[in-house]
Structures are given as structure tokens and as C-alpha cells.
Short mmCIF file of C-alpha atoms and ligand atoms in Angstrom, two decimals:
data_model
loop_
_atom_site.label_atom_id
_atom_site.label_comp_id
_atom_site.label_asym_id
_atom_site.label_seq_id
_atom_site.Cartn_x
_atom_site.Cartn_y
_atom_site.Cartn_z
CA UNK V 1 86.47 86.80 122.81
CA UNK V 2 88.04 83.30 123.03
CA UNK V 3 87.38 81.48 126.65
CA UNK V 4 89.38 79.13 128.27
CA UNK V 5 89.46 76.15 130.50
CA UNK V 6 91.44 76.68 133.56
CA UNK V 7 92.30 74.24 136.66
CA UNK V 8 93.55 75.79 139.67
CA UNK V 9 95.73 73.28 141.74
CA UNK V 10 96.16 73.95 145.10
CA UNK V 11 93.01 76.28 145.17
CA UNK V 12 92.73 75.70 148.83
CA UNK V 13 95.74 77.12 149.60
CA UNK V 14 96.65 80.71 150.40
CA UNK V 15 98.15 81.18 147.24
CA UNK V 16 95.33 79.17 145.26
CA UNK V 17 92.33 81.07 146.70
CA UNK V 18 94.06 84.08 145.83
CA UNK V 19 94.47 82.84 142.23
CA UNK V 20 90.57 82.33 142.52
CA UNK V 21 89.97 85.31 143.20
CA UNK V 22 92.37 87.36 140.89
CA UNK V 23 90.76 85.76 138.23
CA UNK V 24 87.55 86.87 138.81
CA UNK V 25 88.46 90.65 140.07
CA UNK V 26 90.67 90.61 136.60
CA UNK V 27 87.64 89.26 134.41
CA UNK V 28 89.44 86.41 133.34
CA UNK V 29 87.81 85.06 130.08
CA UNK V 30 86.78 81.60 131.56
CA UNK V 31 84.87 79.01 129.98
CA UNK V 32 85.01 76.73 133.17
CA UNK V 33 87.16 76.56 136.23
CA UNK V 34 88.39 73.70 137.89
CA UNK V 35 89.54 73.51 141.47
CA UNK V 36 92.16 71.04 142.59
CA UNK V 37 93.66 69.88 146.01
CA UNK V 38 94.04 66.98 147.66
CA UNK V 39 91.99 64.64 149.04
CA UNK V 40 91.43 66.31 152.45
CA UNK V 41 89.45 68.89 150.73
CA UNK V 42 86.83 66.96 149.24
CA UNK V 43 83.44 68.72 150.27
CA UNK V 44 84.83 71.82 150.09
CA UNK V 45 83.55 74.50 147.83
CA UNK V 46 84.95 78.01 146.53
CA UNK V 47 82.96 80.78 145.66
CA UNK V 48 83.63 82.05 141.94
CA UNK V 49 81.64 84.69 140.33
CA UNK V 50 78.96 84.34 142.93
CA UNK V 51 78.84 80.35 142.04
CA UNK V 52 79.87 77.51 144.74
CA UNK V 53 82.38 75.28 142.97
CA UNK V 54 83.25 72.25 144.53
CA UNK V 55 87.08 71.09 144.92
CA UNK V 56 88.30 67.96 142.78
CA UNK V 57 91.01 65.69 144.41
CA UNK V 58 93.81 65.76 141.92
CA UNK V 59 94.13 62.78 139.68
CA UNK V 60 96.10 61.76 136.83
CA UNK V 61 93.09 62.20 134.97
CA UNK V 62 92.11 65.79 136.23
CA UNK V 63 93.53 67.44 132.91
CA UNK V 64 91.43 66.17 130.29
CA UNK V 65 89.85 69.60 128.13
CA UNK V 66 91.98 71.97 130.50
CA UNK V 67 93.69 74.83 128.53
CA UNK V 68 95.70 76.77 131.07
CA UNK V 69 96.93 75.08 135.01
CA UNK V 70 97.80 77.22 137.70
CA UNK V 71 99.68 75.38 140.18
CA UNK V 72 100.51 76.15 143.49
CA UNK V 73 100.34 72.47 145.42
CA UNK V 74 104.27 72.58 146.58
CA UNK V 75 107.35 71.69 145.10
CA UNK V 76 106.80 67.50 144.87
CA UNK V 77 103.32 67.93 143.82
CA UNK V 78 103.94 69.85 141.09
CA UNK V 79 106.76 67.88 140.37
CA UNK V 80 104.86 65.06 139.57
CA UNK V 81 101.78 66.50 138.05
CA UNK V 82 102.85 69.21 135.68
CA UNK V 83 103.87 67.02 133.32
CA UNK V 84 101.25 65.09 133.34
CA UNK V 85 99.25 68.12 132.65
CA UNK V 86 101.26 69.30 130.19
CA UNK V 87 100.96 65.62 128.49
CA UNK V 88 97.00 66.28 128.64
CA UNK V 89 97.46 69.38 126.47
CA UNK V 90 97.63 72.33 129.62
CA UNK V 91 99.98 74.90 129.65
CA UNK V 92 101.26 74.80 133.03
CA UNK V 93 102.19 77.98 135.24
CA UNK V 94 103.88 77.03 138.36
CA UNK V 95 104.31 78.86 141.31
CA UNK V 96 106.52 76.34 143.47
CA UNK V 97 110.28 76.43 142.86
CA UNK V 98 110.30 73.18 141.31
CA UNK V 99 111.04 74.26 137.52
CA UNK V 100 112.17 78.24 137.92
CA UNK V 101 116.16 77.59 137.01
CA UNK V 102 115.36 74.75 134.13
CA UNK V 103 116.94 76.68 131.31
CA UNK V 104 114.14 75.75 128.94
CA UNK V 105 111.56 77.04 131.23
CA UNK V 106 110.64 80.83 131.24
CA UNK V 107 110.81 82.23 134.67
CA UNK V 108 108.39 85.48 134.05
CA UNK V 109 107.61 88.92 135.85
CA UNK V 110 105.69 90.54 132.86
CA UNK V 111 106.60 93.88 133.68
CA UNK V 112 110.40 92.51 133.31
CA UNK V 113 110.79 90.04 130.89
CA UNK V 114 107.01 89.28 129.18
CA UNK V 115 108.87 88.27 125.81
CA UNK V 116 110.19 85.08 127.41
CA UNK V 117 106.28 83.56 127.45
CA UNK V 118 107.25 82.96 124.08
CA UNK V 119 109.33 80.13 125.16
CA UNK V 120 106.78 77.99 126.65
CA UNK V 121 106.29 75.75 123.91
CA UNK V 122 109.67 73.94 125.27
CA UNK V 123 108.68 72.28 127.71
CA UNK V 124 104.73 73.46 128.32
CA UNK V 125 105.75 74.99 131.49
CA UNK V 126 106.36 78.50 132.74
CA UNK V 127 107.61 79.38 136.09
CA UNK V 128 106.46 81.87 138.55
CA UNK V 129 109.39 83.40 140.37
CA UNK V 130 109.53 83.44 143.87
CA UNK V 131 108.17 86.05 145.77
CA UNK V 132 111.01 88.30 146.93
CA UNK V 133 112.48 87.73 143.76
CA UNK V 134 109.24 89.40 141.91
CA UNK V 135 109.00 92.76 144.25
CA UNK V 136 112.73 92.95 143.93
CA UNK V 137 112.95 92.70 140.20
CA UNK V 138 110.09 95.04 139.04
CA UNK V 139 112.13 97.63 140.73
CA UNK V 140 115.74 96.82 139.73
CA UNK V 141 114.62 96.80 135.91
CA UNK V 142 113.92 100.35 134.82
CA UNK V 143 117.22 101.22 136.73
CA UNK V 144 119.28 98.83 135.43
CA UNK V 145 118.08 99.87 132.16
CA UNK V 146 119.20 103.38 132.88
CA UNK V 147 122.70 102.75 134.67
CA UNK V 148 123.52 99.29 134.57
CA UNK V 149 123.51 97.29 138.03
CA UNK V 150 126.72 96.05 139.17
CA UNK V 151 125.96 94.58 142.63
CA UNK V 152 122.60 94.26 144.69
CA UNK V 153 122.65 93.53 148.50
CA UNK V 154 119.21 92.68 149.92
CA UNK V 155 117.63 91.68 153.32
CA UNK V 156 114.11 90.68 153.52
CA UNK V 157 111.67 91.00 156.47
CA UNK V 158 108.77 88.32 154.88
CA UNK V 159 105.58 87.91 156.19
CA UNK V 160 104.36 84.31 157.21
CA UNK V 161 101.75 83.88 154.90
CA UNK V 162 104.84 83.01 152.19
CA UNK V 163 104.50 79.60 154.12
CA UNK V 164 100.99 79.08 153.40
CA UNK V 165 97.87 78.96 155.72
CA UNK V 166 99.28 76.60 158.36
CA UNK V 167 102.17 79.78 158.78
CA UNK V 168 98.93 82.19 159.26
CA UNK V 169 97.50 79.94 161.67
CA UNK V 170 100.28 79.38 163.27
CA UNK V 171 101.24 83.07 164.10
CA UNK V 172 97.65 83.73 165.48
CA UNK V 173 97.77 80.92 167.69
CA UNK V 174 100.91 81.91 169.17
CA UNK V 175 99.89 85.79 169.81
CA UNK V 176 96.52 84.04 171.34
CA UNK V 177 98.78 81.85 173.31
CA UNK V 178 100.79 84.74 174.72
CA UNK V 179 98.00 86.97 175.14
CA UNK V 180 96.32 84.12 177.52
CA UNK V 181 99.22 83.36 179.11
CA UNK V 182 99.38 79.57 177.65
CA UNK V 183 102.32 77.80 176.18
CA UNK V 184 103.35 78.85 172.89
CA UNK V 185 103.31 75.87 170.15
CA UNK V 186 105.36 75.76 167.15
CA UNK V 187 104.84 72.80 164.24
CA UNK V 188 105.71 75.06 161.40
CA UNK V 189 108.61 77.14 162.07
CA UNK V 190 111.74 76.27 164.36
CA UNK V 191 111.07 78.77 166.73
CA UNK V 192 108.56 81.03 167.77
CA UNK V 193 107.32 83.49 165.21
CA UNK V 194 105.18 85.80 167.28
CA UNK V 195 106.96 88.64 168.81
CA UNK V 196 110.31 87.31 167.23
CA UNK V 197 112.19 87.36 164.32
CA UNK V 198 113.92 84.14 162.08
CA UNK V 199 116.90 84.49 160.45
CA UNK V 200 116.10 81.79 158.57
CA UNK V 201 113.52 80.77 155.04
CA UNK V 202 113.49 77.67 153.59
CA UNK V 203 116.17 74.95 154.14
CA UNK V 204 120.10 75.98 154.72
CA UNK V 205 122.75 74.75 151.90
CA UNK V 206 126.43 73.61 152.13
CA UNK V 207 127.22 77.28 151.28
CA UNK V 208 125.37 78.46 154.81
CA UNK V 209 123.01 80.06 152.93
CA UNK V 210 119.07 79.25 153.23
CA UNK V 211 117.71 78.43 149.58
CA UNK V 212 115.22 81.57 149.58
CA UNK V 213 118.51 83.39 149.53
CA UNK V 214 120.19 81.48 147.02
CA UNK V 215 116.51 81.86 144.59
CA UNK V 216 117.02 85.64 144.85
CA UNK V 217 120.28 85.50 144.06
CA UNK V 218 119.66 83.00 141.04
CA UNK V 219 116.47 83.71 139.56
CA UNK V 220 117.47 87.85 139.58
CA UNK V 221 120.22 86.50 137.10
CA UNK V 222 117.44 84.72 134.87
CA UNK V 223 114.36 86.96 135.03
CA UNK V 224 116.83 90.29 133.88
CA UNK V 225 118.79 88.51 131.36
CA UNK V 226 122.00 89.48 132.81
CA UNK V 227 124.40 86.99 134.94
CA UNK V 228 126.46 89.99 135.54
CA UNK V 229 124.62 91.40 137.98
CA UNK V 230 126.08 90.48 141.79
CA UNK V 231 123.10 89.74 144.31
CA UNK V 232 123.58 88.62 147.85
CA UNK V 233 120.44 88.52 150.31
CA UNK V 234 119.90 87.86 153.80
CA UNK V 235 116.05 86.73 154.36
CA UNK V 236 114.69 87.17 157.70
CA UNK V 237 110.90 85.89 158.51
CA UNK V 238 108.86 88.64 160.72
CA UNK V 239 105.65 88.62 162.75
CA UNK V 240 103.50 90.15 159.78
CA UNK V 241 100.73 88.28 158.09
CA UNK V 242 100.65 89.83 154.39
CA UNK V 243 103.37 92.20 152.86
CA UNK V 244 106.94 91.40 152.10
CA UNK V 245 109.47 93.98 152.84
CA UNK V 246 112.90 94.57 151.70
CA UNK V 247 115.85 97.08 152.29
CA UNK V 248 117.49 97.13 149.01
CA UNK V 249 121.32 98.69 148.56
CA UNK V 250 122.26 98.74 144.45
CA UNK V 251 125.47 100.03 143.46
CA UNK V 252 125.42 101.21 139.74
CA UNK V 253 128.00 101.41 136.88
CA UNK V 254 126.74 105.04 136.10
CA UNK V 255 125.52 108.03 138.14
CA UNK V 256 121.93 107.60 139.20
CA UNK V 257 120.70 110.07 141.76
CA UNK V 258 117.63 109.48 144.20
CA UNK V 259 115.82 112.20 142.01
CA UNK V 260 116.33 110.17 138.43
CA UNK V 261 115.42 107.32 140.43
CA UNK V 262 112.25 107.99 141.54
CA UNK V 263 111.28 109.88 138.04
CA UNK V 264 112.39 106.36 136.28
CA UNK V 265 110.32 104.50 139.16
CA UNK V 266 106.93 106.99 138.89
CA UNK V 267 106.67 105.50 135.13
CA UNK V 268 107.72 101.93 135.84
CA UNK V 269 104.70 99.49 135.14
CA UNK V 270 103.41 97.92 138.54
CA UNK V 271 105.56 100.38 140.59
CA UNK V 272 103.98 103.00 143.03
CA UNK V 273 106.54 105.68 144.42
CA UNK V 274 105.83 106.49 148.30
CA UNK V 275 108.54 108.72 149.37
CA UNK V 276 107.86 111.59 151.57
CA UNK V 277 109.46 110.80 154.85
CA UNK V 278 108.84 114.45 156.27
CA UNK V 279 105.12 113.51 156.29
CA UNK V 280 106.17 109.76 157.72
CA UNK V 281 105.33 108.33 154.18
CA UNK V 282 107.16 105.37 153.00
CA UNK V 283 105.67 101.66 151.87
CA UNK V 284 104.50 99.72 154.49
CA UNK V 285 103.36 96.08 154.55
CA UNK V 286 100.07 97.09 156.03
CA UNK V 287 99.20 99.25 153.32
CA UNK V 288 100.53 96.92 150.44
CA UNK V 289 98.18 93.80 152.11
CA UNK V 290 95.63 93.36 149.28
CA UNK V 291 97.31 96.03 146.86
CA UNK V 292 98.41 95.14 143.01
CA UNK V 293 101.78 97.45 143.24
CA UNK V 294 104.99 97.22 144.49
CA UNK V 295 105.59 100.06 146.60
CA UNK V 296 108.95 101.87 146.85
CA UNK V 297 110.56 104.76 148.81
CA UNK V 298 113.36 105.66 151.48
CA UNK V 299 115.27 106.32 148.15
CA UNK V 300 118.58 107.74 149.14
CA UNK V 301 121.78 107.78 148.28
CA UNK V 302 124.79 104.88 149.36
CA UNK V 303 127.10 107.73 150.38
CA UNK V 304 129.89 104.62 150.70
CA UNK V 305 130.05 104.15 146.97
CA UNK V 306 130.55 106.50 143.68
CA UNK V 307 126.81 104.97 142.32
CA UNK V 308 124.67 103.88 144.72
CA UNK V 309 121.43 103.60 146.03
CA UNK V 310 119.41 102.42 149.37
CA UNK V 311 115.79 101.98 148.76
CA UNK V 312 112.47 100.05 150.63
CA UNK V 313 110.57 97.59 148.61
CA UNK V 314 107.12 96.54 149.77
CA UNK V 315 104.36 94.18 148.27
CA UNK V 316 101.83 92.12 148.94
CA UNK V 317 103.82 88.40 148.69
CA UNK V 318 100.37 86.89 147.88
CA UNK V 319 98.99 88.70 145.17
CA UNK V 320 102.14 90.40 143.53
CA UNK V 321 104.49 87.79 144.96
CA UNK V 322 102.18 84.77 144.13
CA UNK V 323 98.52 84.70 142.39
CA UNK V 324 98.90 87.81 140.43
CA UNK V 325 101.72 87.72 138.71
CA UNK V 326 100.46 84.33 137.95
CA UNK V 327 97.56 85.33 135.97
CA UNK V 328 99.14 88.26 134.60
CA UNK V 329 101.46 85.59 132.94
CA UNK V 330 97.92 83.85 131.79
CA UNK V 331 96.91 86.68 130.16
CA UNK V 332 99.65 87.28 128.11
CA UNK V 333 99.60 83.62 126.93
CA UNK V 334 95.31 83.75 126.69
CA UNK V 335 95.93 87.18 124.25
CA UNK V 336 99.15 86.18 122.06
CA UNK V 337 99.75 82.72 122.39
CA UNK V 338 96.77 80.50 122.73
P1 LIG P 1 99.35 76.15 151.56
O1 LIG P 1 98.32 77.03 151.89
O2 LIG P 1 99.74 74.86 152.37
O3 LIG P 1 98.16 75.48 150.20
C1 LIG P 1 98.61 74.27 149.37
C2 LIG P 1 98.00 73.59 148.63
O4 LIG P 1 98.38 72.75 147.74
C3 LIG P 1 96.55 73.57 149.20
O5 LIG P 1 95.33 73.86 148.18
C4 LIG P 1 96.47 72.42 149.31
O6 LIG P 1 95.43 71.19 149.59
C5 LIG P 1 97.53 71.47 148.30
N1 LIG P 1 98.24 70.13 148.02
C6 LIG P 1 99.12 69.76 148.98
N2 LIG P 1 99.81 68.80 148.83
C7 LIG P 1 98.61 68.10 147.76
C8 LIG P 1 98.49 66.98 147.14
N3 LIG P 1 99.19 65.91 147.39
N4 LIG P 1 97.68 66.71 146.02
C9 LIG P 1 97.09 67.74 145.82
N5 LIG P 1 96.76 69.50 146.23
C10 LIG P 1 97.68 69.57 147.45
O7 LIG P 1 100.65 76.54 150.47
P2 LIG P 1 100.68 77.89 149.89
O8 LIG P 1 101.01 79.23 150.39
O9 LIG P 1 99.36 78.22 148.95
O10 LIG P 1 102.10 77.55 148.70
C11 LIG P 1 101.53 76.41 147.61
C12 LIG P 1 102.79 76.59 146.87
O11 LIG P 1 103.03 77.75 145.97
C13 LIG P 1 104.43 76.36 147.85
O12 LIG P 1 104.55 75.36 147.97
C14 LIG P 1 105.01 77.52 147.16
O13 LIG P 1 106.10 76.61 146.39
C15 LIG P 1 104.14 78.07 146.18
N6 LIG P 1 104.36 79.53 146.63
C16 LIG P 1 105.50 80.46 145.65
C17 LIG P 1 105.20 81.50 146.38
C18 LIG P 1 106.27 82.55 145.42
O14 LIG P 1 107.09 82.71 145.93
N7 LIG P 1 105.89 82.85 144.32
C19 LIG P 1 105.08 82.04 147.07
C20 LIG P 1 103.79 81.24 147.91
C21 LIG P 1 103.59 80.01 147.75
P3 LIG P 1 94.56 70.78 150.76
O15 LIG P 1 93.56 72.10 151.57
O16 LIG P 1 93.82 69.48 150.07
O17 LIG P 1 95.94 70.42 151.63
N1 LIG P 2 109.67 78.94 151.43
O1 LIG P 2 107.96 79.80 145.89
O2 LIG P 2 108.23 80.18 153.10
O3 LIG P 2 109.95 79.02 146.32
O4 LIG P 2 108.29 82.08 152.63
C1 LIG P 2 108.23 81.09 148.30
C2 LIG P 2 107.87 81.67 149.94
C3 LIG P 2 109.33 79.01 149.30
C4 LIG P 2 109.03 79.62 146.88
C5 LIG P 2 107.98 81.22 152.41
C6 LIG P 2 108.98 79.15 150.44
C7 LIG P 2 108.69 79.75 148.36
C8 LIG P 2 108.39 80.52 151.06
#
């Protein structure tokens, strides 16, 4: 089997760390693994297959001989370094929002639009969608194929790990401060997140929505390859460490009963139906954390429209929402295209 030289860019971050673990768990065919981060991380190491690998500083000449680059160093760094990596012959799979909506960059969730990976040659870049969008589209796709979705109304309950390691630390420190009767400090979020709920993820736009909300609207259409699906979103930060939850309301063109939806979703790749309310069984962030699947439950009729459903969708935002989806794309690239 062919083996590849792989670089993880942003390796010391919440997503990068999980990428390294996922490459090991899924036995990705690696010849050499290169770990890249900022100069701040020089001297650090990460363990891969029992070996301590040093973290190198990301520089313009970092990509010589690298076949695949898994990027999550933030939008500004990806904007600068993804084209540099491509110029030295590397295929980039980028987790930031830098390239997602560019028409000549495929935006891929393998369970939904794996075929779009074939378009990677135009720019040498494949974009990994936003975490909240990924877990929603793996559930929407089989339902859309069966009964055509007209409109989606989603409200998210998003974990702090989505913002990175500094935000995980901020929630921990705030909980400790409150417990010890000390002053609560906030640096990452504009308000205290511990024991609070913030209707604010990423920055605000002219239209009153946040960037995170508009990512859900625009990325869903691109991944599902259907501009007619109407989407509206309210994205909310909650004091949870790992796992995004979503209340999803779907209106269909044709009839779609809860029973039929459960049947379709039981067969859907990457989806697990957890839907037995009588036994208090429904998807929970604490159960989804560390898992690969997207969990769906509370599937019930929206009685206010002819053909509608409500459901609750949960996944590990760092795994399926980021690292796992990226490694799945890399697997298809390695097996079919490189
Ligand atoms: P994080 O925990 O803050 O980690 C950031 C990583 O980027 C660290 O490894 C950091 O290295 C590195 N980095 C920062 N500035 C750099 C520079 N100038 N040069 C080289 N490396 C640099 O953040 P995260 O949660 O892992 O997220 C990182 C990015 O991934 C975010 O910008 C976001 O766009 C994307 N992301 C996407 C999703 C998704 O929805 N698919 C989810 C989460 C995150 P040091 O440790 O040396 O500072
Ligand atoms: N601000 O990759 O804060 O577009 O949870 C993902 C998660 C941006 C992204 C977050 C963010 C992205 C967050």
C-alpha cells in the first residue's frame, strides 16, 4: 500500500491534536508525520504511534516533500500558507473558513458529497466545512433525497472547544473561580460563559446574523448541492466542553413521517438514531464526546405545517466536526486520487 508524507498544521491546537490521534486510530498510511505550529510551540512534542514527534515552526519551506497537509492554524495563517503548500506539491485539506465558499474549492462531507473531492485539482485545496454544518448535513442528506427539503430552521447549542484550547481553559477557570468565590475573568468570550448562554458565535455581520449562522446557511447549500434549500440559523454558545447539539426543524415538499425518517437515518452512514424518550434515551453531548457518529433523536412531527419534522442532532465538534471529517477526506484522496 502506498504511504504518504503528512503534515498537520496547527498540530498543538484542539483540532490539530485530535487530527494526530485520528490519523493513528484509523491507521492512515503515513510514511512521515510532520507537526507544525507557531514558534511558541518550539520544544513541544506530540505522541504518535508511541513515538515522540517534535513540533516544528511553520515556515515557507515547511512543505518540501509533503504530500498531504491537514490545516487548522486559523483563517489568516491558512490564507497565507495553504497556497504556499500547494505550490510545493502538497494537497491541502483546510479546516478554517478561509476557502470554504470559493467556487473552485470543494467543500466536503464524505457521507454527503464525496464525489466533489475530484475537483481538488483546480486549487489543490479541499475545505472542511464548519462543525455545526457537518453534523446537520449528514442527517439532512438522506431525508432530502427521499422527500426534498424546502426549509430548515436550526438553533445550535455549541461547545467551547469549537473556539480552541484557550476557550476550554476559560470555561475551566471560570467554573473554578465561581466555586472558590473568586473574580470571574473573560478573555476569549465577550461575557462569562460558565453557567451562562451566549447568543453569539464568531463575529456579527451587517445583516444582524453572526458569521457562524451564515456559515450554516451558505455551506449547507454548497455541500447539499441545492441552492433552493432555505436555511435560517441561531447559533448559541453553551457551557459544554465537547459536543455541539442542534434543534433542527425541517419542512419537506412531500410527506415524511417520523417512522420513515428513523428508518432512513438508521441506514445512513455516520448516523446513529437514539430515540426512545420513554426510556429517557435521546442524544446527549456527554455521550457523543469522543465518538465518531452523529446522533439523532427526538424525531417528531411538526404539526404546524403539512410535511415537517423536528429533531435533535448531536456530534463531537472536534471529531466529526473537524478532525475526523478531515481525515476521512484524506482517506478518499489517498485511495482514489493520489
Ligand atoms: P487552537 O486550539 O487555538 O489551536 C490553534 C493552532 O494553530 C495551534 O496549533 C497554534 O499553534 C496554531 N497557530 C496559531 N497561529 C499560528 C501561526 N502564526 N503559525 C503557525 N501556527 C499557528 O484552535 P483550534 O480549535 O485547533 O482551531 C484552529 C482552527 O481550526 C480555527 O481557526 C478554526 O478556523 C478551525 N476550526 C474549524 C472547525 C470546524 O468547524 N471544522 C472547528 C474548530 C476549529 P501554537 O500552539 O504554537 O500557538
Ligand atoms: N468561531 O471553522 O467558535 O468556521 O466555535 C468553527 C467554530 C469558527 C469555523 C467556534 C468558530 C469555526 C468556531
